CSV table of C-alpha atoms and ligand atoms in Angstrom, one decimal:
chain,number,residue,atom,x,y,z
A,231,UNK,CA,215.6,119.0,224.1
A,232,UNK,CA,213.9,116.3,221.7
A,233,UNK,CA,211.5,116.8,218.4
A,234,UNK,CA,210.0,114.5,215.9
A,235,UNK,CA,213.0,115.3,213.9
A,236,UNK,CA,215.9,114.4,216.1
A,237,UNK,CA,214.9,110.8,216.5
A,238,UNK,CA,216.9,108.0,214.2
A,239,UNK,CA,213.3,105.9,214.6
A,240,UNK,CA,210.3,107.7,213.8
A,241,UNK,CA,208.7,105.8,216.9
A,242,UNK,CA,207.9,106.8,220.3
A,243,UNK,CA,206.6,104.5,223.0
A,244,UNK,CA,203.3,106.2,224.7
A,245,UNK,CA,203.1,107.2,228.7
A,246,UNK,CA,201.2,104.3,230.1
A,247,UNK,CA,200.8,105.7,233.3
A,248,UNK,CA,199.3,102.7,236.0
A,249,UNK,CA,202.1,100.4,235.4
A,250,UNK,CA,203.1,99.9,231.2
A,251,UNK,CA,206.1,102.5,231.6
A,252,UNK,CA,208.6,101.1,233.4
A,253,UNK,CA,212.7,102.9,233.2
A,254,UNK,CA,213.5,99.5,232.0
A,255,UNK,CA,211.2,100.0,228.4
A,256,UNK,CA,212.4,104.2,228.9
A,257,UNK,CA,215.8,102.7,228.5
A,258,UNK,CA,215.4,100.1,225.2
A,259,UNK,CA,213.3,102.8,223.7
A,260,UNK,CA,216.4,105.2,223.6
A,261,UNK,CA,219.1,102.2,223.0
A,262,UNK,CA,216.4,101.4,220.0
A,263,UNK,CA,217.1,105.2,218.6
A,264,UNK,CA,213.2,106.1,219.7
A,265,UNK,CA,211.6,107.3,222.7
A,266,UNK,CA,210.5,106.7,225.9
A,267,UNK,CA,208.1,107.8,228.1
A,268,UNK,CA,207.2,107.4,232.1
A,269,UNK,CA,203.7,108.1,232.7
A,270,UNK,CA,203.7,110.0,235.5
A,271,UNK,CA,199.9,110.7,235.9
A,272,UNK,CA,199.1,109.3,239.1
A,273,UNK,CA,202.5,109.5,240.5
A,274,UNK,CA,203.7,112.1,243.6
A,275,UNK,CA,205.9,114.5,242.9
A,276,UNK,CA,208.8,112.0,244.8
A,277,UNK,CA,207.6,108.9,243.1
A,278,UNK,CA,207.9,111.0,239.9
A,279,UNK,CA,211.6,112.0,241.1
A,280,UNK,CA,212.2,108.6,242.0
A,281,UNK,CA,210.8,106.9,238.2
A,282,UNK,CA,213.4,109.5,236.6
A,283,UNK,CA,216.4,108.3,238.1
A,284,UNK,CA,215.9,104.9,237.7
A,285,UNK,CA,215.4,106.2,234.2
A,286,UNK,CA,218.6,107.6,233.9
A,287,UNK,CA,220.4,104.8,236.4
A,288,UNK,CA,219.1,102.4,233.6
A,289,UNK,CA,220.5,104.8,230.8
A,290,UNK,CA,218.0,106.2,229.3
A,291,UNK,CA,219.4,109.5,227.5
A,292,UNK,CA,216.4,111.2,225.7
A,293,UNK,CA,213.0,110.9,226.8
A,294,UNK,CA,210.0,112.5,228.2
A,295,UNK,CA,208.1,112.6,231.4
A,296,UNK,CA,203.4,112.7,230.5
A,297,UNK,CA,201.7,114.6,232.9
A,298,UNK,CA,198.1,115.0,233.2
A,299,UNK,CA,195.8,118.3,233.2
A,300,UNK,CA,193.7,118.7,235.7
A,301,UNK,CA,189.9,119.8,234.8
A,302,UNK,CA,189.5,123.3,236.7
A,303,UNK,CA,186.1,122.0,236.6
A,304,UNK,CA,184.9,120.0,240.1
A,305,UNK,CA,184.3,116.3,239.2
A,306,UNK,CA,181.1,115.7,240.3
A,307,UNK,CA,180.2,114.4,243.3
A,308,UNK,CA,177.4,113.2,243.6
A,309,UNK,CA,177.5,111.8,240.1
A,310,UNK,CA,180.5,109.2,241.6
A,311,UNK,CA,178.8,108.7,245.2
A,312,UNK,CA,175.4,107.4,243.3
A,313,UNK,CA,177.8,105.7,240.7
A,314,UNK,CA,179.7,104.0,244.2
A,315,UNK,CA,175.9,102.6,244.7
A,316,UNK,CA,176.4,100.5,242.0
A,317,UNK,CA,178.6,98.8,242.1
A,318,UNK,CA,178.8,97.9,245.8
A,319,UNK,CA,177.1,94.4,244.8
A,320,UNK,CA,180.4,94.2,242.5
A,321,UNK,CA,182.4,95.2,245.5
A,322,UNK,CA,180.8,92.5,248.0
A,323,UNK,CA,181.5,89.3,245.0
A,324,UNK,CA,184.7,91.0,245.5
A,325,UNK,CA,184.8,90.7,249.0
A,326,UNK,CA,185.9,94.6,249.2
A,327,UNK,CA,184.8,95.7,252.5
A,328,UNK,CA,183.6,99.2,251.5
A,329,UNK,CA,184.6,101.1,248.3
A,330,UNK,CA,186.4,104.8,248.8
A,331,UNK,CA,184.3,107.7,249.2
A,332,UNK,CA,184.9,109.2,245.8
A,333,UNK,CA,186.6,112.8,245.6
A,334,UNK,CA,189.0,115.1,243.5
A,335,UNK,CA,192.5,114.9,243.1
A,336,UNK,CA,195.4,116.5,241.3
A,337,UNK,CA,197.7,113.7,241.1
A,338,UNK,CA,199.9,116.7,242.7
A,339,UNK,CA,200.4,118.2,239.2
A,340,UNK,CA,201.4,121.4,240.1
A,341,UNK,CA,204.7,119.7,242.1
A,342,UNK,CA,205.5,118.2,239.5
A,343,UNK,CA,205.6,121.1,237.5
A,344,UNK,CA,207.6,122.6,239.7
A,345,UNK,CA,210.3,119.5,240.4
A,346,UNK,CA,210.7,119.4,236.8
A,347,UNK,CA,211.3,122.9,236.3
A,348,UNK,CA,214.0,122.5,238.9
A,349,UNK,CA,215.4,120.0,237.6
A,350,UNK,CA,214.2,119.4,233.6
A,351,UNK,CA,214.2,116.2,231.7
A,352,UNK,CA,214.3,117.1,227.8
A,353,UNK,CA,210.6,116.3,227.1
A,354,UNK,CA,207.4,116.8,229.1
A,355,UNK,CA,204.6,115.7,227.7
A,356,UNK,CA,200.4,116.9,228.7
A,357,UNK,CA,196.9,114.8,228.2
A,358,UNK,CA,193.7,115.9,229.4
A,359,UNK,CA,193.8,119.5,229.0
A,360,UNK,CA,195.5,122.7,228.0
A,361,UNK,CA,198.5,123.7,229.7
A,362,UNK,CA,199.1,126.9,231.4
A,363,UNK,CA,201.1,129.1,228.7
A,364,UNK,CA,203.7,130.5,232.4
A,365,UNK,CA,203.6,126.3,232.5
A,366,UNK,CA,205.0,126.2,228.8
A,367,UNK,CA,207.1,129.0,229.2
A,368,UNK,CA,209.0,127.9,232.5
A,369,UNK,CA,209.6,124.2,231.4
A,370,UNK,CA,211.2,125.3,227.7
A,371,UNK,CA,213.2,128.1,229.4
A,372,UNK,CA,214.8,125.2,232.1
A,373,UNK,CA,215.4,123.4,228.3
A,374,UNK,CA,212.4,120.8,227.7
A,375,UNK,CA,209.8,120.3,224.7
A,376,UNK,CA,207.0,120.5,225.3
A,377,UNK,CA,204.2,118.1,223.8
A,378,UNK,CA,200.6,118.9,224.2
A,379,UNK,CA,198.2,115.0,223.2
A,380,UNK,CA,194.8,116.6,220.7
A,381,UNK,CA,192.4,114.3,219.7
A,382,UNK,CA,190.3,117.5,217.8
A,383,UNK,CA,192.0,120.2,216.0
A,384,UNK,CA,190.4,123.1,218.0
A,385,UNK,CA,192.7,121.6,220.6
A,386,UNK,CA,195.4,121.7,218.4
A,387,UNK,CA,195.5,125.1,217.9
A,388,UNK,CA,195.3,125.8,221.2
A,389,UNK,CA,198.7,123.9,222.0
A,390,UNK,CA,200.3,125.9,219.2
A,391,UNK,CA,199.1,129.1,220.7
A,392,UNK,CA,200.4,128.2,223.9
A,393,UNK,CA,203.8,127.6,222.7
A,394,UNK,CA,204.0,123.4,222.7
A,395,UNK,CA,207.2,122.4,220.4
A,396,UNK,CA,205.0,119.7,219.1
A,397,UNK,CA,201.5,118.5,219.2
A,398,UNK,CA,200.9,114.6,219.2
A,399,UNK,CA,197.3,114.1,217.3
A,400,UNK,CA,195.2,111.0,218.6
A,401,UNK,CA,193.0,109.1,216.9
A,402,UNK,CA,189.9,107.7,218.1
A,403,UNK,CA,191.7,104.4,217.4
A,404,UNK,CA,193.8,105.2,220.1
A,405,UNK,CA,194.4,102.5,223.5
A,406,UNK,CA,193.8,104.0,226.8
A,407,UNK,CA,192.9,107.7,227.4
A,408,UNK,CA,191.2,110.5,225.4
A,409,UNK,CA,192.8,113.7,226.0
A,410,UNK,CA,190.0,115.6,226.5
A,411,UNK,CA,190.6,119.3,227.1
A,412,UNK,CA,187.7,118.5,230.0
A,413,UNK,CA,186.0,115.5,231.6
A,414,UNK,CA,182.2,116.7,230.3
A,415,UNK,CA,183.2,116.4,226.6
A,416,UNK,CA,182.4,114.0,224.7
A,417,UNK,CA,185.7,111.9,223.2
A,418,UNK,CA,185.7,113.3,219.1
A,419,UNK,CA,185.9,109.2,217.5
A,420,UNK,CA,187.7,111.6,214.7
A,421,UNK,CA,189.5,108.2,213.1
A,422,UNK,CA,193.8,109.1,213.1
A,423,UNK,CA,194.2,110.0,208.6
A,424,UNK,CA,191.7,112.1,208.8
A,425,UNK,CA,192.6,114.4,212.2
A,426,UNK,CA,196.2,114.0,211.4
A,427,UNK,CA,195.1,115.5,207.7
A,428,UNK,CA,192.8,118.9,209.1
A,429,UNK,CA,195.4,119.7,211.8
A,430,UNK,CA,198.2,119.9,209.1
A,431,UNK,CA,196.3,122.1,207.8
A,432,UNK,CA,195.8,124.3,211.0
A,433,UNK,CA,199.3,124.5,213.0
A,434,UNK,CA,202.8,124.2,211.9
A,435,UNK,CA,204.1,122.3,214.8
A,436,UNK,CA,206.1,119.2,214.1
A,437,UNK,CA,203.0,116.5,214.6
A,438,UNK,CA,203.0,112.9,216.6
A,439,UNK,CA,200.5,110.4,214.9
A,440,UNK,CA,199.0,108.0,218.2
A,441,UNK,CA,196.3,105.7,218.1
A,442,UNK,CA,196.4,102.1,216.2
A,443,UNK,CA,199.0,101.7,215.1
A,444,UNK,CA,200.9,98.4,215.6
A,445,UNK,CA,201.6,97.3,212.0
A,446,UNK,CA,204.8,98.4,209.6
A,447,UNK,CA,201.6,99.4,207.0
A,448,UNK,CA,199.6,101.7,208.8
A,449,UNK,CA,203.2,103.4,211.2
A,450,UNK,CA,203.9,104.2,207.4
A,451,UNK,CA,200.6,105.4,206.9
A,452,UNK,CA,200.8,108.2,209.4
A,453,UNK,CA,203.8,109.0,208.5
A,454,UNK,CA,202.5,110.3,205.7
A,455,UNK,CA,200.9,113.2,207.4
A,456,UNK,CA,203.0,113.2,210.6
A,457,UNK,CA,206.6,113.3,212.2
A,458,UNK,CA,206.7,110.2,213.8
A,459,UNK,CA,204.6,108.1,215.2
A,460,UNK,CA,203.2,107.3,219.5
A,461,UNK,CA,202.6,103.5,220.0
A,462,UNK,CA,200.5,101.8,222.9
A,463,UNK,CA,199.5,99.1,222.4
A,464,UNK,CA,202.3,97.5,220.7
A,465,UNK,CA,204.7,98.3,223.9
A,466,UNK,CA,202.2,96.6,226.5
A,467,UNK,CA,203.8,93.2,225.8
A,468,UNK,CA,206.9,94.0,225.9
A,469,UNK,CA,209.6,92.4,227.6
A,470,UNK,CA,210.4,95.3,229.6
A,471,UNK,CA,207.0,96.7,229.9
A,472,UNK,CA,205.1,96.8,233.7
A,473,UNK,CA,201.9,95.2,232.2
A,474,UNK,CA,200.1,92.9,234.5
A,475,UNK,CA,200.1,89.5,233.9
A,476,UNK,CA,196.2,89.6,233.7
A,477,UNK,CA,196.5,92.5,230.7
A,478,UNK,CA,199.5,90.6,228.5
A,479,UNK,CA,197.0,87.2,229.1
A,480,UNK,CA,193.3,89.5,227.7
A,481,UNK,CA,195.8,91.3,225.2
A,482,UNK,CA,196.0,87.1,223.6
A,483,UNK,CA,193.1,85.5,224.5
A,484,UNK,CA,190.1,85.1,222.0
A,485,UNK,CA,187.2,85.7,224.4
A,486,UNK,CA,187.9,89.4,223.9
A,487,UNK,CA,186.5,90.5,220.4
A,488,UNK,CA,186.5,94.6,220.6
A,489,UNK,CA,187.4,97.1,222.3
A,490,UNK,CA,185.0,100.1,223.5
A,491,UNK,CA,185.0,104.1,224.2
A,492,UNK,CA,183.9,104.4,227.9
A,493,UNK,CA,184.0,106.4,231.2
A,494,UNK,CA,183.3,102.8,233.6
A,495,UNK,CA,186.4,103.0,234.7
A,496,UNK,CA,187.5,106.3,235.3
A,497,UNK,CA,184.7,109.2,234.5
A,498,UNK,CA,187.3,109.8,231.0
A,499,UNK,CA,186.5,107.8,228.4
A,500,UNK,CA,188.7,105.6,227.7
A,501,UNK,CA,189.3,102.4,225.3
A,502,UNK,CA,190.1,99.3,226.3
A,503,UNK,CA,188.8,95.7,225.4
A,504,UNK,CA,185.0,95.1,226.1
A,505,UNK,CA,184.5,93.0,229.2
A,506,UNK,CA,182.2,91.9,231.8
A,507,UNK,CA,182.3,95.8,233.5
A,508,UNK,CA,181.9,97.5,231.1
A,509,UNK,CA,179.3,96.2,229.7
A,510,UNK,CA,177.6,96.3,232.5
A,511,UNK,CA,178.5,99.7,234.2
A,512,UNK,CA,179.1,101.9,230.8
A,513,UNK,CA,175.4,103.1,230.1
A,514,UNK,CA,174.8,104.1,233.9
A,515,UNK,CA,178.3,106.1,234.2
A,516,UNK,CA,178.8,109.6,235.0
A,517,UNK,CA,181.7,111.9,233.2
A,518,UNK,CA,183.3,112.9,237.0
A,519,UNK,CA,187.2,112.5,236.7
A,520,UNK,CA,188.9,111.3,238.9
A,521,UNK,CA,186.8,110.4,241.4
A,522,UNK,CA,185.9,107.2,239.6
A,523,UNK,CA,189.3,106.2,238.3
A,524,UNK,CA,189.0,106.4,242.7
A,525,UNK,CA,186.0,104.8,243.4
A,526,UNK,CA,187.1,101.3,240.8
A,527,UNK,CA,190.7,101.3,242.2
A,528,UNK,CA,190.1,98.2,244.5
A,529,UNK,CA,187.3,96.7,242.2
A,530,UNK,CA,189.8,96.4,239.6
A,531,UNK,CA,193.0,95.7,241.2
A,532,UNK,CA,190.7,93.0,243.2
A,533,UNK,CA,189.7,91.7,239.5
A,534,UNK,CA,193.9,92.0,238.8
A,535,UNK,CA,194.8,89.6,241.9
A,536,UNK,CA,192.3,87.2,241.1
A,537,UNK,CA,193.3,86.7,237.0
A,538,UNK,CA,190.0,87.7,236.5
A,539,UNK,CA,190.4,89.9,233.3
A,540,UNK,CA,186.5,91.1,233.1
A,541,UNK,CA,187.0,93.6,236.3
A,542,UNK,CA,190.4,95.2,235.0
A,543,UNK,CA,190.3,98.2,232.8
A,544,UNK,CA,192.2,96.1,230.1
A,545,UNK,CA,192.7,99.1,228.1
A,546,UNK,CA,193.4,98.7,223.8
A,547,UNK,CA,193.9,100.1,220.7
A,548,UNK,CA,191.6,99.2,217.9
A,549,UNK,CA,194.5,96.6,216.7
A,550,UNK,CA,195.4,95.4,219.8
A,551,UNK,CA,195.4,92.2,217.9
A,552,UNK,CA,198.4,93.2,215.9
A,553,UNK,CA,200.5,94.4,218.7
A,554,UNK,CA,203.9,92.0,218.6
A,555,UNK,CA,205.6,90.5,221.8
A,556,UNK,CA,209.6,90.1,222.6
A,557,UNK,CA,211.8,92.7,223.4
A,558,UNK,CA,210.9,97.0,223.0
A,559,UNK,CA,214.2,97.4,220.6
A,560,UNK,CA,213.5,94.1,218.7
A,561,UNK,CA,210.1,95.7,218.5
A,562,UNK,CA,211.1,99.1,217.7
A,563,UNK,CA,213.4,97.6,214.6
A,564,UNK,CA,211.2,94.9,212.9
A,565,UNK,CA,208.1,97.8,212.9
A,566,UNK,CA,210.4,100.5,211.4
A,567,UNK,CA,211.8,98.1,208.5
A,568,UNK,CA,208.0,97.0,208.2
A,569,UNK,CA,207.2,100.6,207.5
A,570,UNK,CA,210.1,101.4,205.4
A,571,UNK,CA,209.6,98.3,203.5
A,572,UNK,CA,205.6,99.2,203.6
A,573,UNK,CA,206.4,102.6,202.4
A,574,UNK,CA,208.9,101.4,199.2
A,575,UNK,CA,211.7,102.2,200.7
B,272,FMN,C1,197.8,100.8,229.1
B,272,FMN,C2,197.5,103.0,228.6
B,272,FMN,C3,197.9,103.6,229.5
B,272,FMN,C4,198.1,104.9,228.6
B,272,FMN,N1,198.3,105.3,230.3
B,272,FMN,C5,198.7,106.9,229.4
B,272,FMN,C6,198.8,108.2,229.9
B,272,FMN,O1,199.3,107.8,231.3
B,272,FMN,N2,199.6,109.3,228.9
B,272,FMN,C7,199.1,109.2,228.0
B,272,FMN,O2,198.8,110.8,227.4
B,272,FMN,N3,198.7,108.5,227.2
B,272,FMN,C8,198.2,107.4,227.3
B,272,FMN,N4,197.5,106.2,226.7
B,272,FMN,C9,197.3,106.9,225.7
B,272,FMN,C10,199.0,106.4,224.6
B,272,FMN,O3,199.7,107.7,224.8
B,272,FMN,C11,198.3,107.1,223.3
B,272,FMN,O4,197.9,107.8,222.8
B,272,FMN,C12,197.5,105.4,222.1
B,272,FMN,O5,198.1,104.2,223.4
B,272,FMN,C13,198.0,105.0,221.3
B,272,FMN,O6,196.9,104.7,220.0
B,272,FMN,P1,197.8,102.6,220.7
B,272,FMN,O7,197.4,101.7,221.5
B,272,FMN,O8,196.5,101.5,219.4
B,272,FMN,O9,198.9,102.4,220.2
B,272,FMN,C14,197.2,105.2,227.5
B,272,FMN,C15,197.5,104.1,226.3
B,272,FMN,C16,197.3,102.6,226.6
B,272,FMN,C17,197.1,101.4,226.0
């Protein structure tokens, strides 16, 4: 059972699927008195369970697992097929014979839920949608706390109504994907402090703030309205993170000067460092998830393998330049101390 008030330090390492979240990072957050998450959104149920076991072997007692709620509307596969044609020349330049066909994928959502109900973990968090009431009930009865990530006040109300123990309010500053409840809707673009104030007024559950929190003063401001903070970008260059070399290098490369919210890589809005891929494909990328994630996989992998950040998804929040480096325990201690200082304590 974990709600923000039970943490020694109000800092959560965000789930970061696709590599950055590791059992070592999660265990370090537990030692530091915060909370870490496994980013299990893209994993099979078996791979998720292996990570959970590795997590426990690494010594983590308090931790969370994050899942992606599938959108019941079918992804627009025709639009994705057209996008596949547009990617053809780039794929050829990268030596990719053929891009995969656009397809749907729920990433074993129901299998993972069944596994988590049978072998519970302290926290299960959801993004990209509202979990069904019966799934929330089953997880809670099994002893887990349920967290739901939202990017708008209406979605926060809906999350409270299905029985979420905690609402994670994700401001537009956030790195990575925006948690909209459908693929088609645009990212609401609400700044974190505005979102927190609105959500506070409308729901009465513990709140976790996310988006652009890479410094102590920013964390202190968020804690004025929230019970804890969830940081992604601040842990991307942590020693224990599984962030790719190309991603770590890009975060420190002066060539990258801004972040942008784009559907170009996956078909869902997500914030990353603006690179050549985003410049070229942002305007033409359709709202079709996860088909575009599947389609661009080989492009992202080939680009990363060449050490070239121009075709990789370099997810980062707006305050990426201030993100710290070093061990996760030191990052947590440093940010917590800075936040207390900023708060005048
Ligand atoms: C590389 C990366 C991967 C992410 N993957 C996930 C994920 O799998 N699940 C999720 O709920 N949020 C994910 N997020 C979003 C975070 O939960 C959080 O909202 C965001 O990192 C907060 O903004 P910040 O990066 O400025 O701290 C990711 C963020 C980043 C930077």
